């Protein structure tokens, strides 16, 4: 069961364990934030356990990630590999920050284009989405003079449910090669990978294949979206994005590091997470 409990230390506990299916009558985990749950939302001592299944037939293993250090938005995350003899020596540390807190976000602007119907994964049920043209200046964070990426710009058509569930990402993103520019200089951005161009020349780089997918953790029913992206034109990967799950994903695929050059994918699934949230600050 999803829990929020005020402890003596004034910290709220959010805990989910034991992945399993939940009844359709179970209410969705309430979520009203504009972004997914991140490590910077959780106090030190919060944990996330992942099960990794190699794509080459290797044995599955689990990783436990723990937030350590002082409270604040600069979240240090320690990783331990769990095995039959217990946890191995932890590796330390990776850092997590809220988007934009470091000041390196590129300049973006959006222009409304249209509203249209969207079908996820060919399902007959249609939802209405808002389509905007998103223009990202890729040279806005350049710190050298002259900037080798001067004039680089990424133009995309981005479709989102409006209104839609809080924290949900775009249901489709299509890259527009005719309006974009990439200098290909060292250190500059490269064009995104995606599917074959459509009739308008747009390249699909992200698409939802299922909406409102339930993911169960200890009786809690998280609202998720199944998403396909591309690591290369011929290598799509799947993920299950859930804003109310720590790090915003319940399942995802990555290239298998143990495959020694083979093109296989490792699947990672969240087994449990425990986010000790600070109580809301007063006005």
Short mmCIF file of C-alpha atoms in Angstrom, two decimals:
data_model
loop_
_atom_site.label_atom_id
_atom_site.label_comp_id
_atom_site.label_asym_id
_atom_site.label_seq_id
_atom_site.Cartn_x
_atom_site.Cartn_y
_atom_site.Cartn_z
CA UNK A 1 0.00 0.00 0.00
CA UNK A 2 1.08 3.53 -0.76
CA UNK A 3 1.89 5.30 2.52
CA UNK A 4 2.60 8.84 3.69
CA UNK A 5 3.38 8.86 7.41
CA UNK A 6 4.66 11.79 9.46
CA UNK A 7 7.42 10.55 11.74
CA UNK A 8 8.77 12.08 14.91
CA UNK A 9 11.48 13.73 12.85
CA UNK A 10 8.91 15.59 10.76
CA UNK A 11 9.68 13.52 7.66
CA UNK A 12 7.05 11.98 5.45
CA UNK A 13 7.67 8.40 4.32
CA UNK A 14 6.67 7.21 0.85
CA UNK A 15 7.32 3.50 0.41
CA UNK A 16 6.46 0.91 -2.24
CA UNK A 17 7.68 -2.68 -2.42
CA UNK A 18 6.91 -6.00 -4.07
CA UNK A 19 6.04 -5.63 -7.76
CA UNK A 20 2.72 -7.28 -8.74
CA UNK A 21 -0.49 -6.63 -10.61
CA UNK A 22 -3.17 -4.59 -8.91
CA UNK A 23 -6.91 -4.58 -9.39
CA UNK A 24 -8.36 -2.14 -11.88
CA UNK A 25 -10.58 -0.84 -9.10
CA UNK A 26 -7.53 0.27 -7.10
CA UNK A 27 -7.22 4.09 -7.35
CA UNK A 28 -4.21 5.63 -9.06
CA UNK A 29 -1.46 6.91 -6.79
CA UNK A 30 -2.27 10.63 -6.45
CA UNK A 31 0.21 12.85 -8.29
CA UNK A 32 -0.13 16.57 -8.99
CA UNK A 33 3.43 17.78 -9.51
CA UNK A 34 4.62 19.05 -12.89
CA UNK A 35 7.66 16.75 -12.82
CA UNK A 36 8.34 13.17 -11.74
CA UNK A 37 9.64 12.18 -8.30
CA UNK A 38 13.41 12.74 -8.10
CA UNK A 39 16.19 12.08 -5.62
CA UNK A 40 16.24 15.80 -4.78
CA UNK A 41 12.67 15.35 -3.45
CA UNK A 42 13.83 12.65 -1.00
CA UNK A 43 15.82 12.94 2.22
CA UNK A 44 19.08 11.02 2.91
CA UNK A 45 18.37 7.36 3.67
CA UNK A 46 15.84 7.03 0.85
CA UNK A 47 16.36 3.95 -1.34
CA UNK A 48 15.55 2.50 -4.75
CA UNK A 49 16.01 -1.20 -5.63
CA UNK A 50 16.28 -2.25 -9.30
CA UNK A 51 16.30 -5.71 -10.88
CA UNK A 52 18.54 -5.94 -13.97
CA UNK A 53 18.00 -8.76 -16.47
CA UNK A 54 20.82 -9.08 -19.07
CA UNK A 55 19.71 -9.61 -22.65
CA UNK A 56 22.42 -12.19 -23.33
CA UNK A 57 20.94 -14.80 -20.98
CA UNK A 58 23.07 -13.87 -18.00
CA UNK A 59 21.77 -14.13 -14.45
CA UNK A 60 19.62 -11.26 -13.18
CA UNK A 61 20.98 -9.10 -10.37
CA UNK A 62 19.72 -6.29 -8.17
CA UNK A 63 21.13 -2.86 -7.40
CA UNK A 64 20.20 -0.81 -4.35
CA UNK A 65 20.63 2.94 -4.65
CA UNK A 66 20.65 5.06 -1.50
CA UNK A 67 20.65 8.82 -1.08
CA UNK A 68 23.44 9.84 1.30
CA UNK A 69 24.93 13.11 2.51
CA UNK A 70 23.20 16.24 3.68
CA UNK A 71 19.61 17.26 2.83
CA UNK A 72 19.15 19.63 -0.08
CA UNK A 73 18.72 19.58 -3.83
CA UNK A 74 22.29 18.32 -4.43
CA UNK A 75 21.49 14.62 -4.05
CA UNK A 76 24.37 12.14 -3.71
CA UNK A 77 23.33 8.59 -4.63
CA UNK A 78 25.35 5.53 -3.60
CA UNK A 79 24.99 2.17 -5.42
CA UNK A 80 25.33 -1.37 -4.04
CA UNK A 81 25.04 -4.64 -5.94
CA UNK A 82 22.95 -7.16 -4.01
CA UNK A 83 23.82 -10.86 -4.10
CA UNK A 84 23.32 -14.15 -2.21
CA UNK A 85 25.94 -13.12 0.36
CA UNK A 86 24.42 -9.67 0.85
CA UNK A 87 25.44 -6.30 -0.52
CA UNK A 88 28.82 -5.81 -2.14
CA UNK A 89 30.99 -2.81 -1.37
CA UNK A 90 29.06 0.28 -2.45
CA UNK A 91 30.27 2.57 -5.21
CA UNK A 92 29.98 6.29 -4.66
CA UNK A 93 28.61 8.58 -5.89
CA UNK A 94 26.49 10.00 -8.63
CA UNK A 95 24.73 13.33 -8.28
CA UNK A 96 21.13 14.22 -9.09
CA UNK A 97 19.76 17.74 -9.50
CA UNK A 98 16.37 19.20 -10.43
CA UNK A 99 16.16 20.27 -14.10
CA UNK A 100 17.69 23.69 -14.71
CA UNK A 101 19.21 24.11 -11.27
CA UNK A 102 22.75 24.18 -12.70
CA UNK A 103 21.87 26.87 -15.21
CA UNK A 104 22.82 24.77 -18.26
CA UNK A 105 19.37 24.38 -19.79
CA UNK A 106 19.38 25.43 -23.47
CA UNK A 107 17.15 28.25 -24.71
CA UNK A 108 13.80 26.88 -25.92
CA UNK A 109 10.66 28.36 -27.34
CA UNK A 110 7.37 26.71 -28.27
CA UNK A 111 4.76 27.72 -30.84
CA UNK A 112 1.30 26.20 -30.93
CA UNK A 113 0.53 24.44 -34.21
CA UNK A 114 -2.73 22.47 -33.89
CA UNK A 115 -4.80 19.99 -31.95
CA UNK A 116 -5.22 16.49 -33.37
CA UNK A 117 -6.18 12.92 -32.53
CA UNK A 118 -3.51 10.48 -31.32
CA UNK A 119 -3.63 6.69 -31.14
CA UNK A 120 -1.15 4.93 -28.86
CA UNK A 121 0.15 1.69 -30.33
CA UNK A 122 -2.61 1.49 -32.93
CA UNK A 123 -5.32 1.20 -30.27
CA UNK A 124 -8.73 2.32 -31.56
CA UNK A 125 -9.29 4.66 -28.61
CA UNK A 126 -8.14 8.14 -29.60
CA UNK A 127 -7.09 11.01 -27.34
CA UNK A 128 -6.75 14.63 -28.33
CA UNK A 129 -3.27 16.12 -28.12
CA UNK A 130 -1.81 19.58 -28.49
CA UNK A 131 1.01 19.86 -31.02
CA UNK A 132 3.68 22.56 -30.63
CA UNK A 133 6.82 23.36 -32.57
CA UNK A 134 9.71 23.34 -30.08
CA UNK A 135 12.86 25.17 -31.13
CA UNK A 136 16.00 24.56 -29.06
CA UNK A 137 19.10 26.72 -29.49
CA UNK A 138 21.93 24.25 -29.04
CA UNK A 139 24.59 26.99 -28.89
CA UNK A 140 23.00 28.77 -25.91
CA UNK A 141 25.25 26.97 -23.42
CA UNK A 142 28.46 27.46 -25.40
CA UNK A 143 31.30 28.68 -23.16
CA UNK A 144 34.04 29.09 -25.78
CA UNK A 145 34.76 31.98 -28.15
CA UNK A 146 34.22 31.60 -31.02
CA UNK A 147 31.51 29.01 -30.38
CA UNK A 148 32.05 25.94 -32.62
CA UNK A 149 28.30 25.22 -32.48
CA UNK A 150 27.16 28.71 -33.45
CA UNK A 151 23.76 28.61 -35.12
CA UNK A 152 23.02 25.00 -34.19
CA UNK A 153 19.31 24.52 -33.61
CA UNK A 154 16.99 21.55 -33.06
CA UNK A 155 13.39 21.87 -34.25
CA UNK A 156 10.79 19.31 -33.21
CA UNK A 157 7.04 18.79 -33.31
CA UNK A 158 5.97 17.76 -29.80
CA UNK A 159 2.54 16.28 -29.01
CA UNK A 160 1.20 16.23 -25.43
CA UNK A 161 -2.10 15.52 -23.74
CA UNK A 162 -3.65 18.83 -22.68
CA UNK A 163 -5.06 18.45 -20.14
CA UNK A 164 -3.28 15.25 -19.17
CA UNK A 165 -1.97 13.49 -16.08
CA UNK A 166 0.43 15.62 -14.02
CA UNK A 167 4.10 14.96 -14.76
CA UNK A 168 3.40 13.06 -17.99
CA UNK A 169 5.89 13.61 -20.81
CA UNK A 170 5.18 14.12 -24.49
CA UNK A 171 3.26 11.32 -26.20
CA UNK A 172 5.17 11.95 -29.44
CA UNK A 173 8.22 13.91 -30.56
CA UNK A 174 9.18 14.22 -34.23
CA UNK A 175 12.47 15.76 -35.33
CA UNK A 176 12.30 18.18 -38.29
CA UNK A 177 15.56 17.86 -40.28
CA UNK A 178 14.55 20.60 -42.75
CA UNK A 179 14.37 23.28 -40.03
CA UNK A 180 17.24 22.02 -37.84
CA UNK A 181 20.96 22.70 -38.16
CA UNK A 182 23.95 20.79 -36.77
CA UNK A 183 27.52 21.93 -37.38
CA UNK A 184 28.98 18.45 -36.59
CA UNK A 185 31.95 20.12 -34.85
CA UNK A 186 33.64 18.30 -31.97
CA UNK A 187 31.70 18.78 -28.75
CA UNK A 188 28.50 19.88 -30.48
CA UNK A 189 25.18 18.06 -30.57
CA UNK A 190 24.32 15.46 -33.19
CA UNK A 191 20.93 14.88 -34.82
CA UNK A 192 18.69 12.63 -32.69
CA UNK A 193 18.07 9.01 -33.69
CA UNK A 194 14.62 7.92 -34.71
CA UNK A 195 12.48 5.95 -37.10
CA UNK A 196 12.42 6.32 -40.88
CA UNK A 197 11.13 9.75 -42.05
CA UNK A 198 7.40 10.02 -42.67
CA UNK A 199 5.71 11.59 -45.71
CA UNK A 200 6.47 15.10 -44.36
CA UNK A 201 10.12 14.24 -43.75
CA UNK A 202 9.71 14.20 -39.95
CA UNK A 203 11.65 11.62 -37.92
CA UNK A 204 9.86 10.11 -34.94
CA UNK A 205 12.24 10.07 -31.96
CA UNK A 206 9.73 9.30 -29.20
CA UNK A 207 6.23 7.82 -29.23
CA UNK A 208 3.86 6.48 -26.60
CA UNK A 209 2.76 2.93 -27.40
CA UNK A 210 0.29 2.71 -24.48
CA UNK A 211 -1.31 5.28 -22.16
CA UNK A 212 -2.53 4.97 -18.56
CA UNK A 213 -0.68 1.70 -17.99
CA UNK A 214 -0.96 0.41 -14.39
CA UNK A 215 2.22 -0.60 -12.57
CA UNK A 216 1.80 -2.23 -9.16
CA UNK A 217 4.11 -1.81 -6.20
CA UNK A 218 2.82 -3.23 -2.90
CA UNK A 219 -0.81 -2.65 -3.78
CA UNK A 220 -0.29 0.88 -5.10
CA UNK A 221 -1.40 1.54 -8.69
CA UNK A 222 0.96 3.92 -10.49
CA UNK A 223 -0.21 5.58 -13.69
CA UNK A 224 2.44 5.05 -16.38
CA UNK A 225 3.04 5.52 -20.10
CA UNK A 226 4.83 2.98 -22.27
CA UNK A 227 7.30 4.81 -24.51
CA UNK A 228 9.50 3.85 -27.47
CA UNK A 229 12.68 5.80 -28.25
CA UNK A 230 15.68 5.02 -30.48
CA UNK A 231 19.36 4.43 -29.64
CA UNK A 232 20.05 4.11 -33.36
CA UNK A 233 17.81 4.06 -36.44
CA UNK A 234 17.43 0.27 -36.19
CA UNK A 235 17.49 -0.13 -32.39
CA UNK A 236 14.32 1.04 -30.61
CA UNK A 237 14.08 0.66 -26.84
CA UNK A 238 11.07 0.54 -24.53
CA UNK A 239 10.46 2.18 -21.17
CA UNK A 240 7.59 2.60 -18.73
CA UNK A 241 7.46 6.18 -17.47
CA UNK A 242 5.67 6.75 -14.15
CA UNK A 243 5.90 10.23 -12.55
CA UNK A 244 5.01 8.88 -9.09
CA UNK A 245 7.88 6.32 -9.10
CA UNK A 246 11.31 7.48 -7.95
CA UNK A 247 13.41 8.59 -10.97
CA UNK A 248 10.22 8.62 -13.07
CA UNK A 249 10.53 5.13 -14.58
CA UNK A 250 9.33 1.66 -13.57
CA UNK A 251 11.02 -0.21 -16.44
CA UNK A 252 13.55 0.62 -19.17
CA UNK A 253 15.98 -0.97 -21.61
CA UNK A 254 19.66 -0.15 -22.13
CA UNK A 255 22.46 -1.69 -24.22
CA UNK A 256 23.77 -4.78 -22.41
CA UNK A 257 27.23 -3.92 -21.07
CA UNK A 258 28.04 -7.62 -20.58
CA UNK A 259 27.22 -8.63 -24.16
CA UNK A 260 30.75 -7.91 -25.51
CA UNK A 261 29.68 -6.17 -28.67
CA UNK A 262 26.45 -8.08 -29.23
CA UNK A 263 23.38 -5.92 -29.87
CA UNK A 264 21.31 -7.06 -26.90
CA UNK A 265 19.32 -5.03 -24.41
CA UNK A 266 19.35 -5.23 -20.64
CA UNK A 267 15.95 -4.73 -18.98
CA UNK A 268 15.73 -2.90 -15.65
CA UNK A 269 12.62 -2.94 -13.44
CA UNK A 270 11.97 -1.12 -10.18
CA UNK A 271 11.45 -3.62 -7.34
CA UNK A 272 10.91 -1.12 -4.56
CA UNK A 273 11.52 2.46 -3.53
CA UNK A 274 11.36 4.33 -0.25
CA UNK A 275 11.32 8.13 -0.49
CA UNK A 276 11.51 9.99 2.80
CA UNK A 277 10.02 13.30 1.82
CA UNK A 278 10.43 16.52 3.79
CA UNK A 279 7.12 18.06 4.89
CA UNK A 280 5.90 20.94 2.70
CA UNK A 281 7.36 24.30 3.62
CA UNK A 282 5.04 27.01 4.87
CA UNK A 283 4.42 30.25 2.95
#
